[in-house]
Every structure is written in C-alpha cells, then in structure tokens.
Amino acid sequence: MTDTSPSASATPYGTIPPASPLPQRRPVSLPRLQQLRDAGEKITMLTAYDATFAAVADTAGVECLLVGDSLGMVCQGLPSTVGVTLDTMCYHTESVARGLYRVQGTAWLIADLPYGSYAESREQALRSACSLMQAGAHMVKLEGGGWTAPTVRFLVERGVPVCAHLGLTPQTVHALGGYRVQGRTDEDAQTLRRHALELQDAGAAMLVLEMVPAQLASELTQELAHCHTIGIGAGRGTAGQVLVLHDMLGMNLGKMPRFVHNFMPGSGSVLGAMQAYVRAVKDGTFPDDSRHAW
Ligand code: KIV
C-alpha cells in the first residue's frame, strides 16, 4: 500500500521535503469547538484561499479556516461573490487542504457553497456540498434564512456539517441594496432571530453573523446553545470571530470596512499578525465595540 503520510516525499513532480514536526495541537472538531465554547474561550476563524497562507494560519493557532467565496473579490478581482463557481471553490478548497496536510495542520476547514450551487433543490445542495467535502472541507457554509432551513436539515441528516450565514449575506447583495448593516429595525431583528433558531433546529452547528448590531448578535449567542455564532462586524458578544485574511493584513483593494482591524503594523510578519489576531480575539480586545460594532 502507498504511504500517504506527511513523511512520504516521492511525488510524480519531485521530492517534497518532509514537513517539520510541529507541537501537536488537538485536531479541531465539532466536539472540540463545543468544549472551547463551554469553557468560555472564543473561537478564531480566518479566511484562507491557498496552501501557504492556510499553513501559516494553522501554525498561528487559528482554529477554523474558511475558504470563503470572498475569494472572488480578493483573488479573482470580481466585483462581488456572485460570479464564483463551484469548480473555483473546489480548486481553492483542495489547495487549502493540501497546505494543512503539509504542516500536519489541525484546523477545522469550512468551504462556502457559492451562489447558484444550492438554491435550486436540496439534491443540488447535497451534490455541491459533496464536491466541497471531497475537495477536503469538513463543513460547508451557505447563506440565508427561512428557505435554507430544510436544505440544512437535509445536508446534516446526510452527514454534512453545516455553517449558516445571516445578516449581510454577500451573495444577495443586489437584493439587499448594498453592503449594509442588517437587523436594525425591530421587525428585521425578529426575522433574523427566527431564522437563526430555525437553522439551529435544522442542525446548523455554526452561524456566521455579518454586519449585525452587537446587542442582537450577543442575544442570539445566548439563545443558540448548540450553534456557535461567529461574528464579522457583529460586536464582541459572539462565540467567535472571523475576518477576511487580506483585510486583517491591511491589503484591501477598496474601502476597508469599519469593523476590520489591520493586524500587520507592529507584528513583523504574516505569522505574527495572525498570532496577534488570535490573541486579540481570545483576550477580548478584538473587536473593540466602540470602534468595530454598530
Ligand atoms: O466569503 C467569506 O469570506 C465570508 C466571510 C466574510 C464570513 O463569508
């Protein structure tokens, strides 16, 4: 049988040096994330699109890596995430998974189901999710509430862990009328709360809350005991935080969103910036609700 462990170095393309041994972190899994949450420790997540940055983020101690469809904007130069295809998501997911494998990484790997890959039917969603799982993802993420709950249940019942995404959902930016804070009115907040509870009930194990008022995100976090809220522009009361990699390295081509913090200055290296991010999320200094929340 072929040895496929990280020490196996002969490939059709040449010899790859064995990965240097790293201090072993326990593999991040859903039970491990629940343990962190129960212990009151914040969960850290960053987006990753390629092997090298994925390996560095894992080394920095980031628990969850998200192959976000934001890659359409930061890697492909598209105007929004709407143009990202399932093939592109699989390509980047495979790259990130290989990067983790090379450093014996332990991060939990989530991949976005892109626009048009899950809305048609639950069967279409399952086919798309299987492609991402076969590319190396441990969990898939999909956007929206209400109509998505039966799809989430269908995937979870078939062994696909799901992360939901509410608030500002970039795939529907045109329907939302722009990148704006969501859930500001009582009615919108009530809808968001109902959707969040339905998604937890359907089995979503994680929920990204993007550009949602801090108070609402914090209340939802209390209400969702089994679904870990991960905030981005949603204040510090969520179970964890996520940022787009390029944003937290200060490499945004457009206007930097207000909720972002550039961790590069003073960190000395990309690894240092990621370690600073992990520290700041864990010790509660990021996000600073007076600057990063609504
Ligand atoms: O695609 C992405 O990067 C995301 C994050 C902003 C949460 O969905």
Tab-separated table of C-alpha atoms and ligand atoms in Angstrom:
chain	number	residue	atom	x	y	z
A	1	MET	CA	0.000	0.000	0.000
A	2	THR	CA	1.281	3.504	-0.797
A	3	ASP	CA	2.458	5.523	2.197
A	4	THR	CA	0.469	8.775	2.125
A	5	SER	CA	1.638	10.153	5.462
A	6	PRO	CA	3.279	13.612	5.533
A	7	SER	CA	6.752	11.988	5.643
A	8	ALA	CA	6.230	10.348	2.229
A	9	SER	CA	8.236	12.587	-0.049
A	10	ALA	CA	8.376	10.999	-3.519
A	11	THR	CA	5.807	12.517	-5.851
A	12	PRO	CA	5.493	12.427	-9.640
A	13	TYR	CA	6.734	16.028	-9.564
A	14	GLY	CA	9.864	15.512	-7.488
A	15	THR	CA	10.816	15.110	-3.856
A	16	ILE	CA	8.992	17.163	-1.288
A	17	PRO	CA	10.922	17.619	1.970
A	18	PRO	CA	9.145	16.155	4.994
A	19	ALA	CA	7.127	18.680	6.953
A	20	SER	CA	8.957	19.902	10.044
A	21	PRO	CA	7.452	18.458	13.221
A	22	LEU	CA	5.173	20.939	14.960
A	23	PRO	CA	3.950	20.987	18.535
A	24	GLN	CA	0.790	18.929	18.268
A	25	ARG	CA	-2.474	20.733	18.782
A	26	ARG	CA	-5.575	18.607	19.211
A	27	PRO	CA	-7.428	18.392	15.897
A	28	VAL	CA	-10.231	20.902	15.817
A	29	SER	CA	-13.569	19.129	15.565
A	30	LEU	CA	-17.169	19.970	16.396
A	31	PRO	CA	-16.862	18.490	19.945
A	32	ARG	CA	-13.617	20.473	20.417
A	33	LEU	CA	-15.360	23.712	19.359
A	34	GLN	CA	-18.177	22.961	21.816
A	35	GLN	CA	-15.551	22.438	24.546
A	36	LEU	CA	-13.985	25.825	23.767
A	37	ARG	CA	-17.409	27.445	23.898
A	38	ASP	CA	-18.311	25.728	27.180
A	39	ALA	CA	-15.006	26.901	28.644
A	40	GLY	CA	-15.816	30.484	27.593
A	41	GLU	CA	-12.926	30.570	25.127
A	42	LYS	CA	-13.535	32.494	21.904
A	43	ILE	CA	-13.285	30.613	18.600
A	44	THR	CA	-10.967	32.101	15.961
A	45	MET	CA	-11.567	31.897	12.232
A	46	LEU	CA	-9.839	33.419	9.208
A	47	THR	CA	-10.474	33.017	5.537
A	48	ALA	CA	-7.837	31.079	3.569
A	49	TYR	CA	-7.586	30.546	-0.153
A	50	ASP	CA	-4.230	28.858	-0.748
A	51	ALA	CA	-1.863	26.294	0.746
A	52	THR	CA	0.780	28.624	2.158
A	53	PHE	CA	-1.489	31.052	3.988
A	54	ALA	CA	-3.522	28.114	5.291
A	55	ALA	CA	-0.387	26.522	6.733
A	56	VAL	CA	0.700	29.806	8.343
A	57	ALA	CA	-2.772	30.415	9.830
A	58	ASP	CA	-2.814	26.899	11.272
A	59	THR	CA	0.647	27.433	12.730
A	60	ALA	CA	-0.587	30.697	14.286
A	61	GLY	CA	-3.262	28.719	16.138
A	62	VAL	CA	-6.328	29.810	14.168
A	63	GLU	CA	-8.932	27.143	14.905
A	64	CYS	CA	-11.146	27.427	11.821
A	65	LEU	CA	-10.245	28.257	8.242
A	66	LEU	CA	-12.946	29.371	5.853
A	67	VAL	CA	-12.459	29.027	2.126
A	68	GLY	CA	-14.826	31.925	1.616
A	69	ASP	CA	-16.338	32.882	-1.696
A	70	SER	CA	-14.845	36.291	-0.871
A	71	LEU	CA	-12.003	34.771	-2.925
A	72	GLY	CA	-13.964	36.064	-5.912
A	73	MET	CA	-13.141	39.566	-4.814
A	74	VAL	CA	-9.714	39.198	-3.199
A	75	CYS	CA	-8.192	36.560	-5.544
A	76	GLN	CA	-10.149	36.857	-8.784
A	77	GLY	CA	-10.843	40.604	-8.814
A	78	LEU	CA	-14.592	40.163	-9.286
A	79	PRO	CA	-16.974	42.945	-8.210
A	80	SER	CA	-18.893	40.616	-5.844
A	81	THR	CA	-19.102	36.952	-4.819
A	82	VAL	CA	-21.895	36.290	-7.322
A	83	GLY	CA	-19.510	35.193	-10.093
A	84	VAL	CA	-17.739	32.494	-8.064
A	85	THR	CA	-18.331	28.945	-9.325
A	86	LEU	CA	-18.352	25.600	-7.551
A	87	ASP	CA	-15.287	24.490	-9.549
A	88	THR	CA	-13.358	27.520	-8.300
A	89	MET	CA	-14.408	26.801	-4.708
A	90	CYS	CA	-13.255	23.181	-5.067
A	91	TYR	CA	-9.897	24.280	-6.511
A	92	HIS	CA	-9.185	26.609	-3.574
A	93	THR	CA	-10.521	24.133	-1.005
A	94	GLU	CA	-8.140	21.483	-2.336
A	95	SER	CA	-5.240	23.952	-2.160
A	96	VAL	CA	-6.011	24.885	1.447
A	97	ALA	CA	-6.487	21.237	2.446
A	98	ARG	CA	-3.086	20.369	0.912
A	99	GLY	CA	-1.443	23.243	2.814
A	100	LEU	CA	-2.873	21.924	6.082
A	101	TYR	CA	-1.734	18.403	5.249
A	102	ARG	CA	1.818	19.599	4.559
A	103	VAL	CA	2.161	21.022	8.090
A	104	GLN	CA	0.082	18.345	9.782
A	105	GLY	CA	-2.460	21.067	10.374
A	106	THR	CA	-5.365	20.635	12.720
A	107	ALA	CA	-7.682	23.477	11.740
A	108	TRP	CA	-11.375	22.881	11.032
A	109	LEU	CA	-11.902	23.557	7.343
A	110	ILE	CA	-15.101	25.177	6.117
A	111	ALA	CA	-15.894	25.915	2.462
A	112	ASP	CA	-18.556	28.194	1.045
A	113	LEU	CA	-21.268	26.840	-1.214
A	114	PRO	CA	-21.183	29.516	-3.918
A	115	TYR	CA	-24.043	31.431	-5.495
A	116	GLY	CA	-26.330	29.204	-7.572
A	117	SER	CA	-24.986	25.937	-6.156
A	118	TYR	CA	-27.669	25.189	-3.527
A	119	ALA	CA	-30.874	27.168	-4.170
A	120	GLU	CA	-32.389	25.004	-6.886
A	121	SER	CA	-33.144	21.938	-4.761
A	122	ARG	CA	-31.904	20.081	-1.676
A	123	GLU	CA	-30.430	17.463	-4.029
A	124	GLN	CA	-28.441	20.133	-5.862
A	125	ALA	CA	-27.193	21.417	-2.485
A	126	LEU	CA	-26.113	17.895	-1.480
A	127	ARG	CA	-24.262	17.337	-4.757
A	128	SER	CA	-22.443	20.669	-4.384
A	129	ALA	CA	-21.675	20.002	-0.708
A	130	CYS	CA	-20.248	16.562	-1.578
A	131	SER	CA	-17.904	18.166	-4.111
A	132	LEU	CA	-16.565	20.524	-1.433
A	133	MET	CA	-16.254	17.717	1.142
A	134	GLN	CA	-14.380	15.583	-1.397
A	135	ALA	CA	-12.079	18.558	-2.015
A	136	GLY	CA	-11.161	18.452	1.686
A	137	ALA	CA	-13.754	20.547	3.550
A	138	HIS	CA	-15.036	19.412	6.958
A	139	MET	CA	-18.105	21.637	6.797
A	140	VAL	CA	-19.940	23.701	4.202
A	141	LYS	CA	-21.391	27.184	4.623
A	142	LEU	CA	-24.487	28.563	2.958
A	143	GLU	CA	-26.153	31.951	3.134
A	144	GLY	CA	-29.663	32.982	4.104
A	145	GLY	CA	-32.531	32.036	6.398
A	146	GLY	CA	-36.102	30.776	6.062
A	147	TRP	CA	-35.984	28.723	2.872
A	148	THR	CA	-32.495	27.389	3.726
A	149	ALA	CA	-33.551	25.535	6.915
A	150	PRO	CA	-34.940	22.428	5.110
A	151	THR	CA	-31.763	22.337	2.980
A	152	VAL	CA	-29.604	22.498	6.111
A	153	ARG	CA	-31.595	19.657	7.687
A	154	PHE	CA	-31.260	17.580	4.507
A	155	LEU	CA	-27.465	18.029	4.454
A	156	VAL	CA	-26.972	17.458	8.184
A	157	GLU	CA	-29.077	14.281	8.122
A	158	ARG	CA	-26.768	13.010	5.375
A	159	GLY	CA	-23.608	13.666	7.351
A	160	VAL	CA	-22.576	17.075	6.035
A	161	PRO	CA	-21.858	19.556	8.848
A	162	VAL	CA	-23.299	22.975	8.019
A	163	CYS	CA	-22.422	26.534	8.946
A	164	ALA	CA	-25.201	29.051	8.222
A	165	HIS	CA	-24.723	32.744	7.456
A	166	LEU	CA	-27.200	35.527	8.335
A	167	GLY	CA	-27.182	39.311	8.428
A	168	LEU	CA	-25.356	40.755	5.458
A	169	THR	CA	-25.276	37.866	3.013
A	170	PRO	CA	-22.943	38.980	0.196
A	171	GLN	CA	-24.402	36.585	-2.397
A	172	THR	CA	-27.672	38.555	-2.210
A	173	VAL	CA	-26.030	41.992	-2.134
A	174	HIS	CA	-28.063	43.111	-5.138
A	175	ALA	CA	-31.343	42.148	-3.458
A	176	LEU	CA	-30.233	43.797	-0.192
A	177	GLY	CA	-29.358	47.040	-1.981
A	178	GLY	CA	-25.706	47.131	-0.936
A	179	TYR	CA	-23.317	46.134	1.838
A	180	ARG	CA	-25.285	47.470	4.826
A	181	VAL	CA	-25.917	46.573	8.431
A	182	GLN	CA	-28.851	44.160	8.801
A	183	GLY	CA	-31.331	43.604	11.640
A	184	ARG	CA	-31.529	47.241	12.731
A	185	THR	CA	-35.337	47.537	12.959
A	186	ASP	CA	-37.380	45.507	15.452
A	187	GLU	CA	-39.052	43.667	12.595
A	188	ASP	CA	-35.751	42.787	10.886
A	189	ALA	CA	-34.248	41.709	14.205
A	190	GLN	CA	-37.232	39.437	14.887
A	191	THR	CA	-36.933	37.845	11.442
A	192	LEU	CA	-33.206	37.311	11.931
A	193	ARG	CA	-33.811	35.734	15.352
A	194	ARG	CA	-36.491	33.409	13.924
A	195	HIS	CA	-34.195	32.362	11.075
A	196	ALA	CA	-31.308	31.726	13.471
A	197	LEU	CA	-33.438	29.499	15.715
A	198	GLU	CA	-34.794	27.583	12.714
A	199	LEU	CA	-31.254	26.998	11.441
A	200	GLN	CA	-30.110	25.703	14.837
A	201	ASP	CA	-33.179	23.448	14.949
A	202	ALA	CA	-32.290	22.171	11.459
A	203	GLY	CA	-28.853	21.179	12.743
A	204	ALA	CA	-26.553	24.037	11.737
A	205	ALA	CA	-23.561	23.760	14.064
A	206	MET	CA	-22.211	27.232	13.305
A	207	LEU	CA	-23.685	30.544	12.253
A	208	VAL	CA	-21.774	33.467	10.769
A	209	LEU	CA	-23.418	36.772	11.716
A	210	GLU	CA	-22.215	39.511	9.385
A	211	MET	CA	-22.829	43.213	9.982
A	212	VAL	CA	-25.466	42.756	12.654
A	213	PRO	CA	-25.931	45.100	15.657
A	214	ALA	CA	-23.710	43.962	18.561
A	215	GLN	CA	-26.623	43.743	21.006
A	216	LEU	CA	-28.639	41.466	18.702
A	217	ALA	CA	-25.613	39.234	17.960
A	218	SER	CA	-24.904	38.930	21.656
A	219	GLU	CA	-28.517	37.995	22.490
A	220	LEU	CA	-28.573	35.410	19.694
A	221	THR	CA	-25.365	33.889	21.025
A	222	GLN	CA	-27.059	33.362	24.412
A	223	GLU	CA	-30.092	31.807	22.734
A	224	LEU	CA	-28.143	29.431	20.454
A	225	ALA	CA	-26.533	26.952	22.811
A	226	HIS	CA	-25.641	24.365	20.149
A	227	CYS	CA	-24.859	26.598	17.208
A	228	HIS	CA	-21.705	28.672	17.561
A	229	THR	CA	-22.109	32.255	16.401
A	230	ILE	CA	-19.102	33.636	14.545
A	231	GLY	CA	-19.213	37.394	14.143
A	232	ILE	CA	-17.853	39.693	11.485
A	233	GLY	CA	-18.864	43.256	12.173
A	234	ALA	CA	-21.228	41.942	14.842
A	235	GLY	CA	-19.507	43.037	18.055
A	236	ARG	CA	-17.638	41.036	20.643
A	237	GLY	CA	-20.565	39.077	22.124
A	238	THR	CA	-20.431	36.201	19.630
A	239	ALA	CA	-18.858	32.794	20.344
A	240	GLY	CA	-16.092	33.526	17.836
A	241	GLN	CA	-14.803	35.955	15.233
A	242	VAL	CA	-13.893	35.760	11.566
A	243	LEU	CA	-12.082	38.199	9.290
A	244	VAL	CA	-11.154	38.115	5.633
A	245	LEU	CA	-7.421	37.345	5.515
A	246	HIS	CA	-6.475	40.193	3.193
A	247	ASP	CA	-8.417	42.704	5.298
A	248	MET	CA	-6.671	41.801	8.557
A	249	LEU	CA	-3.317	42.057	6.749
A	250	GLY	CA	-4.257	45.579	5.566
A	251	MET	CA	-4.460	44.527	1.909
A	252	ASN	CA	-7.929	45.687	0.925
A	253	LEU	CA	-8.179	46.989	-2.670
A	254	GLY	CA	-11.208	49.143	-1.873
A	255	LYS	CA	-12.506	50.824	1.247
A	256	MET	CA	-11.609	48.969	4.446
A	257	PRO	CA	-14.835	48.070	6.308
A	258	ARG	CA	-15.122	49.809	9.694
A	259	PHE	CA	-15.236	46.517	11.601
A	260	VAL	CA	-11.811	45.420	10.311
A	261	HIS	CA	-8.568	45.848	12.203
A	262	ASN	CA	-5.212	45.725	10.405
A	263	PHE	CA	-3.034	43.381	12.496
A	264	MET	CA	0.145	43.867	10.410
A	265	PRO	CA	1.626	47.031	11.964
A	266	GLY	CA	3.981	46.034	14.764
A	267	SER	CA	3.564	42.301	14.116
A	268	GLY	CA	6.668	41.903	11.938
A	269	SER	CA	5.338	39.101	9.732
A	270	VAL	CA	2.173	37.490	8.438
A	271	LEU	CA	2.559	34.775	11.091
A	272	GLY	CA	2.958	37.497	13.742
A	273	ALA	CA	-0.168	39.309	12.520
A	274	MET	CA	-2.203	36.109	12.668
A	275	GLN	CA	-0.896	35.343	16.159
A	276	ALA	CA	-1.837	38.891	17.219
A	277	TYR	CA	-5.339	38.316	15.822
A	278	VAL	CA	-5.705	35.043	17.738
A	279	ARG	CA	-4.517	36.723	20.967
A	280	ALA	CA	-6.827	39.713	20.497
A	281	VAL	CA	-9.894	37.547	19.873
A	282	LYS	CA	-9.073	35.236	22.789
A	283	ASP	CA	-8.454	38.061	25.267
A	284	GLY	CA	-11.469	40.038	24.053
A	285	THR	CA	-9.574	43.111	22.810
A	286	PHE	CA	-10.828	42.486	19.263
A	287	PRO	CA	-13.358	43.543	18.293
A	288	ASP	CA	-13.480	46.774	20.255
A	289	ASP	CA	-17.216	47.523	20.246
A	290	SER	CA	-16.610	51.254	20.466
A	291	ARG	CA	-14.844	51.106	17.058
A	292	HIS	CA	-15.841	47.896	15.314
A	293	ALA	CA	-19.562	47.449	16.061
A	294	TRP	CA	-22.899	49.152	15.389
B	1	KIV	O1	-16.760	34.596	1.946
B	1	KIV	C1	-16.327	34.968	3.040
B	1	KIV	O2	-15.167	35.306	3.211
B	1	KIV	C2	-17.266	35.005	4.154
B	1	KIV	C3	-16.808	35.693	5.398
B	1	KIV	C4	-16.884	37.154	5.200
B	1	KIV	C5	-17.569	35.258	6.595
B	1	KIV	O3	-18.349	34.529	4.052
